[in-house]
PDB file of C-alpha atoms in Angstrom:
ATOM      1  CA  MET A  29     -27.612 -38.306 -39.448  1.00  0.00           C
ATOM      2  CA  THR A  30     -27.402 -40.428 -35.845  1.00  0.00           C
ATOM      3  CA  ARG A  31     -26.208 -37.158 -34.013  1.00  0.00           C
ATOM      4  CA  ARG A  32     -29.185 -35.293 -35.654  1.00  0.00           C
ATOM      5  CA  SER A  33     -31.257 -37.862 -34.059  1.00  0.00           C
ATOM      6  CA  GLU A  34     -29.834 -37.921 -30.936  1.00  0.00           C
ATOM      7  CA  ILE A  35     -30.215 -33.982 -30.585  1.00  0.00           C
ATOM      8  CA  ARG A  36     -34.044 -34.381 -31.313  1.00  0.00           C
ATOM      9  CA  GLN A  37     -34.626 -37.121 -28.807  1.00  0.00           C
ATOM     10  CA  ALA A  38     -32.713 -34.962 -26.306  1.00  0.00           C
ATOM     11  CA  LEU A  39     -34.432 -31.735 -27.124  1.00  0.00           C
ATOM     12  CA  GLN A  40     -37.968 -33.442 -27.198  1.00  0.00           C
ATOM     13  CA  ARG A  41     -37.344 -35.179 -23.763  1.00  0.00           C
ATOM     14  CA  GLN A  42     -36.291 -31.560 -22.421  1.00  0.00           C
ATOM     15  CA  LEU A  43     -39.466 -29.853 -23.530  1.00  0.00           C
ATOM     16  CA  ALA A  44     -41.706 -32.820 -22.147  1.00  0.00           C
ATOM     17  CA  HIS A  45     -40.513 -32.022 -18.811  1.00  0.00           C
ATOM     18  CA  THR A  46     -40.073 -28.578 -18.928  1.00  0.00           C
ATOM     19  CA  LYS A  47     -42.344 -26.658 -16.333  1.00  0.00           C
ATOM     20  CA  VAL A  48     -43.274 -24.254 -18.832  1.00  0.00           C
ATOM     21  CA  ARG A  49     -46.546 -24.954 -21.171  1.00  0.00           C
ATOM     22  CA  VAL A  50     -45.233 -25.358 -24.950  1.00  0.00           C
ATOM     23  CA  ALA A  51     -47.731 -25.162 -27.325  1.00  0.00           C
ATOM     24  CA  GLN A  52     -46.105 -25.923 -30.321  1.00  0.00           C
ATOM     25  CA  SER A  53     -42.535 -26.747 -31.274  1.00  0.00           C
ATOM     26  CA  SER A  54     -40.372 -27.798 -34.441  1.00  0.00           C
ATOM     27  CA  ILE A  55     -37.006 -29.587 -34.525  1.00  0.00           C
ATOM     28  CA  GLU A  56     -35.629 -29.531 -38.482  1.00  0.00           C
ATOM     29  CA  PRO A  57     -32.616 -30.325 -39.934  1.00  0.00           C
ATOM     30  CA  GLY A  58     -30.780 -27.015 -41.607  1.00  0.00           C
ATOM     31  CA  PRO A  59     -28.459 -26.264 -44.170  1.00  0.00           C
ATOM     32  CA  SER A  60     -26.219 -25.391 -41.299  1.00  0.00           C
ATOM     33  CA  GLY A  61     -27.431 -27.432 -38.305  1.00  0.00           C
ATOM     34  CA  VAL A  62     -30.716 -28.228 -36.436  1.00  0.00           C
ATOM     35  CA  VAL A  63     -33.324 -25.277 -36.251  1.00  0.00           C
ATOM     36  CA  VAL A  64     -35.409 -25.384 -33.636  1.00  0.00           C
ATOM     37  CA  ARG A  65     -38.793 -23.066 -32.925  1.00  0.00           C
ATOM     38  CA  VAL A  66     -40.784 -23.237 -30.081  1.00  0.00           C
ATOM     39  CA  VAL A  67     -43.853 -21.398 -29.049  1.00  0.00           C
ATOM     40  CA  ILE A  68     -44.798 -21.144 -24.974  1.00  0.00           C
ATOM     41  CA  ILE A  69     -47.659 -19.964 -23.430  1.00  0.00           C
ATOM     42  CA  GLY A  70     -46.487 -17.942 -20.595  1.00  0.00           C
ATOM     43  CA  LYS A  71     -44.183 -14.603 -20.051  1.00  0.00           C
ATOM     44  CA  ALA A  72     -41.392 -13.418 -21.761  1.00  0.00           C
ATOM     45  CA  GLU A  73     -39.150 -14.313 -18.932  1.00  0.00           C
ATOM     46  CA  ALA A  74     -39.784 -18.021 -19.181  1.00  0.00           C
ATOM     47  CA  ALA A  75     -39.227 -18.019 -22.668  1.00  0.00           C
ATOM     48  CA  GLN A  76     -35.721 -16.742 -22.445  1.00  0.00           C
ATOM     49  CA  GLN A  77     -34.854 -18.993 -19.643  1.00  0.00           C
ATOM     50  CA  LEU A  78     -36.098 -22.000 -21.939  1.00  0.00           C
ATOM     51  CA  ASP A  79     -33.945 -20.493 -24.744  1.00  0.00           C
ATOM     52  CA  LYS A  80     -31.010 -20.701 -22.650  1.00  0.00           C
ATOM     53  CA  GLU A  81     -31.501 -24.115 -21.546  1.00  0.00           C
ATOM     54  CA  LEU A  82     -31.917 -25.556 -25.180  1.00  0.00           C
ATOM     55  CA  ARG A  83     -29.193 -23.642 -26.181  1.00  0.00           C
ATOM     56  CA  ASP A  84     -27.094 -25.300 -23.793  1.00  0.00           C
ATOM     57  CA  THR A  85     -28.520 -28.585 -24.771  1.00  0.00           C
ATOM     58  CA  LEU A  86     -27.374 -28.014 -28.602  1.00  0.00           C
ATOM     59  CA  ILE A  87     -24.066 -26.637 -27.547  1.00  0.00           C
ATOM     60  CA  ARG A  88     -23.519 -29.789 -25.604  1.00  0.00           C
ATOM     61  CA  PHE A  89     -24.258 -31.775 -28.475  1.00  0.00           C
ATOM     62  CA  GLY A  90     -21.862 -29.629 -30.953  1.00  0.00           C
ATOM     63  CA  GLU A  91     -23.666 -26.997 -32.524  1.00  0.00           C
ATOM     64  CA  ALA A  92     -21.466 -24.093 -32.387  1.00  0.00           C
ATOM     65  CA  GLU A  93     -24.144 -21.653 -33.446  1.00  0.00           C
ATOM     66  CA  PRO A  94     -27.461 -22.959 -32.458  1.00  0.00           C
ATOM     67  CA  ARG A  95     -30.636 -21.550 -34.642  1.00  0.00           C
ATOM     68  CA  LEU A  96     -33.064 -21.762 -32.100  1.00  0.00           C
ATOM     69  CA  SER A  97     -36.439 -19.057 -31.331  1.00  0.00           C
ATOM     70  CA  VAL A  98     -38.615 -19.217 -28.457  1.00  0.00           C
ATOM     71  CA  TRP A  99     -41.481 -17.072 -28.264  1.00  0.00           C
ATOM     72  CA  ALA A 100     -43.965 -16.715 -25.600  1.00  0.00           C
ATOM     73  CA  VAL A 101     -48.063 -16.256 -25.699  1.00  0.00           C
ATOM     74  CA  PRO A 102     -49.891 -14.883 -22.933  1.00  0.00           C
ATOM     75  CA  ASP A 103     -52.706 -17.247 -23.297  1.00  0.00           C
ATOM     76  CA  ALA A 104     -54.565 -19.763 -25.535  1.00  0.00           C
ATOM     77  CA  LYS A 105     -56.388 -17.084 -27.462  1.00  0.00           C
ATOM     78  CA  SER A 106     -53.375 -15.292 -28.186  1.00  0.00           C
ATOM     79  CA  LEU A 107     -52.141 -18.620 -29.627  1.00  0.00           C
ATOM     80  CA  GLY A 108     -55.170 -18.761 -31.969  1.00  0.00           C
ATOM     81  CA  ALA A 109     -54.583 -15.392 -32.928  1.00  0.00           C
ATOM     82  CA  LEU A 110     -50.846 -16.253 -34.062  1.00  0.00           C
ATOM     83  CA  ALA A 111     -52.498 -18.173 -37.047  1.00  0.00           C
ATOM     84  CA  THR A 112     -49.502 -19.168 -38.747  1.00  0.00           C
ATOM     85  CA  ARG A 113     -47.511 -22.331 -38.672  1.00  0.00           C
ATOM     86  CA  LEU A 114     -44.013 -22.433 -37.425  1.00  0.00           C
ATOM     87  CA  ASP A 115     -42.289 -22.975 -40.145  1.00  0.00           C
ATOM     88  CA  GLN A 116     -43.948 -19.687 -41.668  1.00  0.00           C
ATOM     89  CA  LEU A 117     -42.449 -17.767 -38.781  1.00  0.00           C
ATOM     90  CA  PRO A 118     -38.899 -15.769 -39.391  1.00  0.00           C
ATOM     91  CA  PRO A 119     -36.050 -18.260 -39.133  1.00  0.00           C
ATOM     92  CA  PRO A 120     -33.963 -18.447 -35.739  1.00  0.00           C
ATOM     93  CA  VAL A 121     -31.052 -16.222 -36.092  1.00  0.00           C
ATOM     94  CA  ALA A 122     -27.568 -17.568 -34.866  1.00  0.00           C
ATOM     95  CA  VAL A 123     -26.276 -16.108 -31.828  1.00  0.00           C
ATOM     96  CA  GLU A 124     -22.512 -15.744 -31.937  1.00  0.00           C
ATOM     97  CA  PRO A 125     -21.175 -17.673 -29.235  1.00  0.00           C
ATOM     98  CA  VAL A 126     -19.302 -15.894 -26.379  1.00  0.00           C
ATOM     99  CA  ARG A 127     -15.606 -16.493 -26.748  1.00  0.00           C
ATOM    100  CA  ASP A 128     -13.270 -17.198 -24.496  1.00  0.00           C
ATOM    101  CA  LEU A 129      -9.709 -15.252 -23.967  1.00  0.00           C
ATOM    102  CA  ALA A 130      -8.151 -17.616 -25.570  1.00  0.00           C
ATOM    103  CA  HIS A 131     -10.117 -17.222 -28.810  1.00  0.00           C
ATOM    104  CA  HIS A 132      -9.340 -13.462 -28.896  1.00  0.00           C
ATOM    105  CA  THR A 133      -6.622 -11.840 -31.241  1.00  0.00           C
ATOM    106  CA  PRO A 134      -3.833 -10.111 -29.445  1.00  0.00           C
ATOM    107  CA  THR A 135      -5.363  -6.739 -30.190  1.00  0.00           C
ATOM    108  CA  GLU A 136      -8.680  -7.646 -28.391  1.00  0.00           C
ATOM    109  CA  VAL A 137      -6.779  -9.196 -25.526  1.00  0.00           C
ATOM    110  CA  LEU A 138      -5.164  -5.840 -25.173  1.00  0.00           C
ATOM    111  CA  GLU A 139      -8.153  -3.930 -25.468  1.00  0.00           C
ATOM    112  CA  LEU A 140     -10.170  -5.954 -23.176  1.00  0.00           C
ATOM    113  CA  VAL A 141      -7.367  -6.050 -20.130  1.00  0.00           C
ATOM    114  CA  GLN A 142      -7.187  -2.112 -20.546  1.00  0.00           C
ATOM    115  CA  ALA A 143     -10.748  -1.838 -20.037  1.00  0.00           C
ATOM    116  CA  ALA A 144     -10.272  -3.805 -16.862  1.00  0.00           C
ATOM    117  CA  TRP A 145      -7.421  -2.397 -15.822  1.00  0.00           C
ATOM    118  CA  PRO A 146      -6.921  -0.749 -12.289  1.00  0.00           C
ATOM    119  CA  ARG A 147      -6.965   3.285 -12.358  1.00  0.00           C
ATOM    120  CA  ARG A 148      -5.141   3.492  -9.069  1.00  0.00           C
ATOM    121  CA  GLY A 149      -2.312   1.422  -6.900  1.00  0.00           C
ATOM    122  CA  THR A 150       0.227   1.129 -10.120  1.00  0.00           C
ATOM    123  CA  GLY A 151       1.158   2.262 -13.508  1.00  0.00           C
ATOM    124  CA  PRO A 152      -0.119   2.142 -16.977  1.00  0.00           C
ATOM    125  CA  LEU A 153      -0.461  -1.441 -18.865  1.00  0.00           C
ATOM    126  CA  LEU A 154       2.117  -1.545 -21.752  1.00  0.00           C
ATOM    127  CA  SER A 155       1.339  -4.923 -23.241  1.00  0.00           C
ATOM    128  CA  ALA A 156      -1.096  -8.157 -22.406  1.00  0.00           C
ATOM    129  CA  TRP A 157      -1.165 -11.249 -24.583  1.00  0.00           C
ATOM    130  CA  MET A 158      -2.358 -14.859 -23.867  1.00  0.00           C
ATOM    131  CA  GLY A 159       0.379 -17.663 -23.717  1.00  0.00           C
ATOM    132  CA  ALA A 160      -0.273 -21.305 -23.863  1.00  0.00           C
ATOM    133  CA  GLY A 161      -0.501 -24.208 -21.458  1.00  0.00           C
ATOM    134  CA  THR A 162      -2.846 -25.084 -18.574  1.00  0.00           C
ATOM    135  CA  PRO A 163      -4.373 -23.094 -17.091  1.00  0.00           C
ATOM    136  CA  LEU A 164      -4.159 -20.744 -19.665  1.00  0.00           C
ATOM    137  CA  PRO A 165      -1.520 -17.828 -18.676  1.00  0.00           C
ATOM    138  CA  LEU A 166      -2.323 -14.288 -19.388  1.00  0.00           C
ATOM    139  CA  HIS A 167       0.864 -12.275 -19.414  1.00  0.00           C
ATOM    140  CA  VAL A 168       0.796  -8.509 -18.547  1.00  0.00           C
ATOM    141  CA  ALA A 169       3.364  -6.079 -18.401  1.00  0.00           C
ATOM    142  CA  HIS A 170       3.057  -2.471 -16.874  1.00  0.00           C
ATOM    143  CA  LEU A 171       4.907   0.278 -15.291  1.00  0.00           C
ATOM    144  CA  GLY A 172       4.656   1.067 -11.584  1.00  0.00           C
ATOM    145  CA  ALA A 173       4.203  -1.508  -8.339  1.00  0.00           C
ATOM    146  CA  PRO A 174       3.177  -5.187  -8.524  1.00  0.00           C
ATOM    147  CA  LEU A 175      -0.627  -5.756  -8.786  1.00  0.00           C
ATOM    148  CA  GLY A 176       0.323  -8.617  -6.027  1.00  0.00           C
ATOM    149  CA  GLU A 177      -1.563 -11.895  -5.796  1.00  0.00           C
ATOM    150  CA  ALA A 178      -5.134  -9.948  -4.583  1.00  0.00           C
ATOM    151  CA  GLY A 179      -4.736  -7.697  -7.852  1.00  0.00           C
ATOM    152  CA  ARG A 180      -4.198 -10.525  -9.879  1.00  0.00           C
ATOM    153  CA  GLU A 181      -7.390 -12.092  -8.563  1.00  0.00           C
ATOM    154  CA  LEU A 182      -9.231  -9.286  -9.006  1.00  0.00           C
ATOM    155  CA  LEU A 183      -8.047  -8.823 -12.539  1.00  0.00           C
ATOM    156  CA  GLN A 184      -8.880 -12.459 -13.396  1.00  0.00           C
ATOM    157  CA  HIS A 185     -12.294 -12.417 -12.197  1.00  0.00           C
ATOM    158  CA  ALA A 186     -12.849  -9.074 -14.162  1.00  0.00           C
ATOM    159  CA  LEU A 187     -11.707 -10.723 -17.522  1.00  0.00           C
ATOM    160  CA  ALA A 188     -12.950 -14.469 -17.200  1.00  0.00           C
ATOM    161  CA  PRO A 189     -14.593 -15.157 -13.856  1.00  0.00           C
ATOM    162  CA  ASP A 190     -15.752 -18.652 -15.319  1.00  0.00           C
ATOM    163  CA  GLU A 191     -12.114 -19.543 -17.239  1.00  0.00           C
ATOM    164  CA  LEU A 192      -9.174 -21.267 -15.680  1.00  0.00           C
ATOM    165  CA  ILE A 193      -6.648 -18.408 -16.484  1.00  0.00           C
ATOM    166  CA  VAL A 194      -3.713 -17.407 -14.362  1.00  0.00           C
ATOM    167  CA  VAL A 195      -2.290 -13.707 -14.627  1.00  0.00           C
ATOM    168  CA  VAL A 196       1.386 -13.582 -14.911  1.00  0.00           C
ATOM    169  CA  GLU A 197       2.700 -10.214 -13.985  1.00  0.00           C
ATOM    170  CA  THR A 198       5.678  -8.439 -15.384  1.00  0.00           C
ATOM    171  CA  ALA A 199       5.899  -5.006 -13.024  1.00  0.00           C
ATOM    172  CA  LEU A 200       8.819  -2.599 -14.167  1.00  0.00           C
ATOM    173  CA  GLU A 201       9.501  -0.427 -11.236  1.00  0.00           C
ATOM    174  CA  PRO A 202      12.230   2.040 -10.535  1.00  0.00           C
ATOM    175  CA  VAL A 203      15.419   0.461  -9.668  1.00  0.00           C
ATOM    176  CA  GLU A 204      17.257   2.809  -7.044  1.00  0.00           C
ATOM    177  CA  ALA A 205      20.444   2.178  -4.753  1.00  0.00           C
ATOM    178  CA  PRO A 206      23.131   4.688  -2.846  1.00  0.00           C
ATOM    179  CA  ALA A 207      26.650   4.822  -4.499  1.00  0.00           C
ATOM    180  CA  PRO A 208      28.262   2.158  -2.715  1.00  0.00           C
ATOM    181  CA  ASP A 209      25.439  -0.218  -3.635  1.00  0.00           C
ATOM    182  CA  GLY A 210      26.426  -0.610  -7.484  1.00  0.00           C
ATOM    183  CA  ILE A 211      26.691  -4.424  -7.651  1.00  0.00           C
ATOM    184  CA  ARG A 212      23.353  -5.271  -5.971  1.00  0.00           C
ATOM    185  CA  TRP A 213      21.760  -2.677  -8.147  1.00  0.00           C
ATOM    186  CA  ILE A 214      23.325  -3.862 -11.432  1.00  0.00           C
ATOM    187  CA  ALA A 215      21.882  -7.200 -11.629  1.00  0.00           C
ATOM    188  CA  ARG A 216      18.103  -5.869 -11.093  1.00  0.00           C
ATOM    189  CA  ALA A 217      18.732  -2.781 -13.230  1.00  0.00           C
ATOM    190  CA  LEU A 218      19.401  -4.772 -16.271  1.00  0.00           C
ATOM    191  CA  SER A 219      16.886  -7.257 -15.928  1.00  0.00           C
ATOM    192  CA  VAL A 220      14.181  -4.486 -15.915  1.00  0.00           C
ATOM    193  CA  ALA A 221      16.044  -2.763 -18.637  1.00  0.00           C
ATOM    194  CA  ALA A 222      15.942  -5.797 -21.034  1.00  0.00           C
ATOM    195  CA  VAL A 223      12.114  -6.243 -20.557  1.00  0.00           C
ATOM    196  CA  ALA A 224      11.642  -2.389 -20.743  1.00  0.00           C
ATOM    197  CA  ARG A 225      13.503  -2.042 -24.045  1.00  0.00           C
ATOM    198  CA  THR A 226      11.103  -4.931 -25.876  1.00  0.00           C
ATOM    199  CA  LEU A 227       7.925  -2.521 -25.107  1.00  0.00           C
ATOM    200  CA  PRO A 228       6.903  -0.019 -27.582  1.00  0.00           C
ATOM    201  CA  GLY A 229       6.938   3.513 -26.502  1.00  0.00           C
ATOM    202  CA  VAL A 230       8.850   2.743 -23.024  1.00  0.00           C
ATOM    203  CA  SER A 231      12.120   4.688 -22.499  1.00  0.00           C
ATOM    204  CA  VAL A 232      15.113   3.667 -19.764  1.00  0.00           C
ATOM    205  CA  CYS A 233      16.385   6.604 -17.805  1.00  0.00           C
ATOM    206  CA  VAL A 234      19.656   5.909 -16.045  1.00  0.00           C
ATOM    207  CA  VAL A 235      21.550   7.815 -13.371  1.00  0.00           C
ATOM    208  CA  VAL A 236      25.040   6.630 -12.636  1.00  0.00           C
ATOM    209  CA  PRO A 237      27.262   8.410  -9.917  1.00  0.00           C
ATOM    210  CA  ALA A 238      29.947  10.645 -11.389  1.00  0.00           C
ATOM    211  CA  PRO A 239      33.372   9.954 -11.103  1.00  0.00           C
ATOM    212  CA  PRO A 240      35.620  11.849  -8.571  1.00  0.00           C
ATOM    213  CA  GLU A 241      36.878  14.916  -9.948  1.00  0.00           C
ATOM    214  CA  VAL A 242      40.491  15.023 -11.386  1.00  0.00           C
ATOM    215  CA  PRO A 243      42.371  17.801  -9.788  1.00  0.00           C
ATOM    216  CA  THR A 244      44.108  19.925 -12.353  1.00  0.00           C
ATOM    217  CA  THR A 245      47.399  21.726 -12.205  1.00  0.00           C
ATOM    218  CA  THR A 246      45.870  24.990 -11.978  1.00  0.00           C
ATOM    219  CA  ALA A 247      43.534  23.888  -8.857  1.00  0.00           C
ATOM    220  CA  PRO A 248      44.457  23.993  -5.492  1.00  0.00           C
ATOM    221  CA  ARG A 249      45.857  21.053  -4.141  1.00  0.00           C
ATOM    222  CA  LYS A 250      43.320  18.576  -2.600  1.00  0.00           C
ATOM    223  CA  PRO A 251      43.447  15.213  -1.079  1.00  0.00           C
ATOM    224  CA  ALA A 252      42.786  12.691  -3.845  1.00  0.00           C
ATOM    225  CA  VAL A 253      39.520  10.921  -3.478  1.00  0.00           C
ATOM    226  CA  VAL A 254      39.759   7.192  -4.054  1.00  0.00           C
ATOM    227  CA  GLU A 255      36.568   5.506  -5.803  1.00  0.00           C
ATOM    228  CA  ASP A 256      35.690   1.772  -4.629  1.00  0.00           C
ATOM    229  CA  HIS A 257      36.731  -0.346  -7.397  1.00  0.00           C
ATOM    230  CA  SER A 258      33.181  -1.963  -7.596  1.00  0.00           C
ATOM    231  CA  THR A 259      31.771   1.308  -8.362  1.00  0.00           C
ATOM    232  CA  ALA A 260      34.192   1.889 -11.185  1.00  0.00           C
ATOM    233  CA  ILE A 261      33.165  -1.846 -12.348  1.00  0.00           C
ATOM    234  CA  VAL A 262      29.616  -0.885 -12.192  1.00  0.00           C
ATOM    235  CA  ARG A 263      29.965   2.491 -14.047  1.00  0.00           C
ATOM    236  CA  SER A 264      31.690   0.488 -16.904  1.00  0.00           C
ATOM    237  CA  ILE A 265      28.971  -1.859 -17.169  1.00  0.00           C
ATOM    238  CA  VAL A 266      26.600   0.653 -17.663  1.00  0.00           C
ATOM    239  CA  ASP A 267      28.685   2.427 -19.813  1.00  0.00           C
ATOM    240  CA  ALA A 268      29.166  -0.681 -22.443  1.00  0.00           C
ATOM    241  CA  THR A 269      25.629  -1.853 -21.815  1.00  0.00           C
ATOM    242  CA  PHE A 270      23.729   1.364 -22.246  1.00  0.00           C
ATOM    243  CA  THR A 271      25.957   4.165 -23.998  1.00  0.00           C
ATOM    244  CA  ALA A 272      24.477   4.871 -27.557  1.00  0.00           C
ATOM    245  CA  ALA A 273      21.682   2.280 -26.621  1.00  0.00           C
ATOM    246  CA  PRO A 274      18.313   2.965 -28.629  1.00  0.00           C
ATOM    247  CA  GLY A 275      15.750   4.458 -26.208  1.00  0.00           C
ATOM    248  CA  VAL A 276      18.410   4.431 -23.364  1.00  0.00           C
ATOM    249  CA  THR A 277      19.491   7.775 -21.588  1.00  0.00           C
ATOM    250  CA  VAL A 278      22.240   8.031 -19.329  1.00  0.00           C
ATOM    251  CA  THR A 279      23.090  10.771 -16.875  1.00  0.00           C
ATOM    252  CA  ARG A 280      25.126  11.713 -14.142  1.00  0.00           C
ATOM    253  CA  GLY A 281      24.096  12.081 -10.188  1.00  0.00           C
ATOM    254  CA  ASP A 282      24.805  11.155  -6.740  1.00  0.00           C
ATOM    255  CA  ARG A 283      23.356   7.252  -6.694  1.00  0.00           C
ATOM    256  CA  TRP A 284      22.482   4.119  -9.092  1.00  0.00           C
ATOM    257  CA  SER A 285      19.009   4.681 -10.970  1.00  0.00           C
ATOM    258  CA  LEU A 286      16.952   2.801 -13.600  1.00  0.00           C
ATOM    259  CA  VAL A 287      13.691   4.181 -14.206  1.00  0.00           C
ATOM    260  CA  PRO A 288      11.369   3.085 -16.944  1.00  0.00           C
ATOM    261  CA  ILE A 289       8.915   5.815 -18.592  1.00  0.00           C
ATOM    262  CA  LEU A 290       6.423   6.353 -21.212  1.00  0.00           C
ATOM    263  CA  GLY A 291       8.019   8.971 -23.365  1.00  0.00           C
ATOM    264  CA  THR A 292      11.387  10.226 -23.657  1.00  0.00           C
ATOM    265  CA  CYS A 293      13.955  10.865 -20.650  1.00  0.00           C
ATOM    266  CA  ALA A 294      15.203  14.293 -19.519  1.00  0.00           C
ATOM    267  CA  SER A 295      18.583  14.967 -21.099  1.00  0.00           C
ATOM    268  CA  SER A 296      21.465  15.986 -19.129  1.00  0.00           C
ATOM    269  CA  PRO A 297      23.012  19.166 -19.489  1.00  0.00           C
ATOM    270  CA  SER A 298      26.371  18.268 -19.044  1.00  0.00           C
ATOM    271  CA  PRO A 299      28.175  17.509 -22.507  1.00  0.00           C
ATOM    272  CA  SER A 300      29.220  13.939 -22.036  1.00  0.00           C
ATOM    273  CA  PRO A 301      27.239  12.021 -19.531  1.00  0.00           C
ATOM    274  CA  LEU A 302      29.676   9.418 -18.396  1.00  0.00           C
ATOM    275  CA  ALA A 303      33.029  11.514 -18.821  1.00  0.00           C
ATOM    276  CA  PRO A 304      34.728  12.825 -15.794  1.00  0.00           C
ATOM    277  CA  THR A 305      33.783  16.275 -15.032  1.00  0.00           C
ATOM    278  CA  PRO A 306      37.111  18.726 -15.001  1.00  0.00           C
ATOM    279  CA  SER A 307      37.567  21.007 -12.001  1.00  0.00           C
ATOM    280  CA  GLU A 308      37.469  24.580 -13.112  1.00  0.00           C
ATOM    281  CA  PRO A 309      40.571  26.573 -12.653  1.00  0.00           C
ATOM    282  CA  ALA A 310      40.781  28.451  -9.538  1.00  0.00           C
ATOM    283  CA  PRO A 311      39.875  32.155  -9.591  1.00  0.00           C
ATOM    284  CA  ALA A 312      42.810  34.323  -9.832  1.00  0.00           C
ATOM    285  CA  PRO A 313      43.670  36.209  -6.058  1.00  0.00           C
ATOM    286  CA  ALA A 314      42.287  39.492  -5.629  1.00  0.00           C
ATOM    287  CA  PRO A 315      45.046  42.201  -6.091  1.00  0.00           C
TER     288      PRO A 315
END
């Protein structure tokens, strides 16, 4: 009762000092909160502005769903033609308050971010969710190049210009390196793969340098190819980590590569991606 009395006094002071001409007003308690009806003499734009000001006051006093209506009549003659009491007018409809991102469901957050996601400059959005903290963290994971600081600020402004949120970005870019740089490549590749494998619909396409060819007894004598020890170590790590792992395809090539994609990876034509490729027998000499 004390709070509703304070609301009534605050609204009455506000109506007394407003610049528009208030013809009638009614501030009554209702089963779900205070019900406010106001009729002004003026234009519809003035009624909309007064509606917003009164609604802000009600929200400030804790009325989460203000029941408020402000009608406008052009002149006193029209007011007389109204010929009814305020309490006989249609009851105000509670306008659903605008929810901030923290109060949206995970599906709604993803849909909002997807609608604001840039169409160029980066890859497709994979996931978006709200975390906890101050400011509120909005986590986004996507393929392609990072948005960068400017891109994150633009996304934050498009989604919630009046909210204190920060965009936390996980960009899954391809990780590639020449064959001698496997040690530097493997740490970044494992990190990207760990995130990519948690996201639905994402496959990880891995390419490793092929081992040196092993000469056979029938092949012509060739100098033995000595492989760098670190390359063999990295290949064994890839073998142990990714072979037979769901969502990961490992093939041979001439460099290190890990590429997250939506969909499935192209399969290697070779029968065993990580097995050494035996040399073909030398052709028989021509007669």
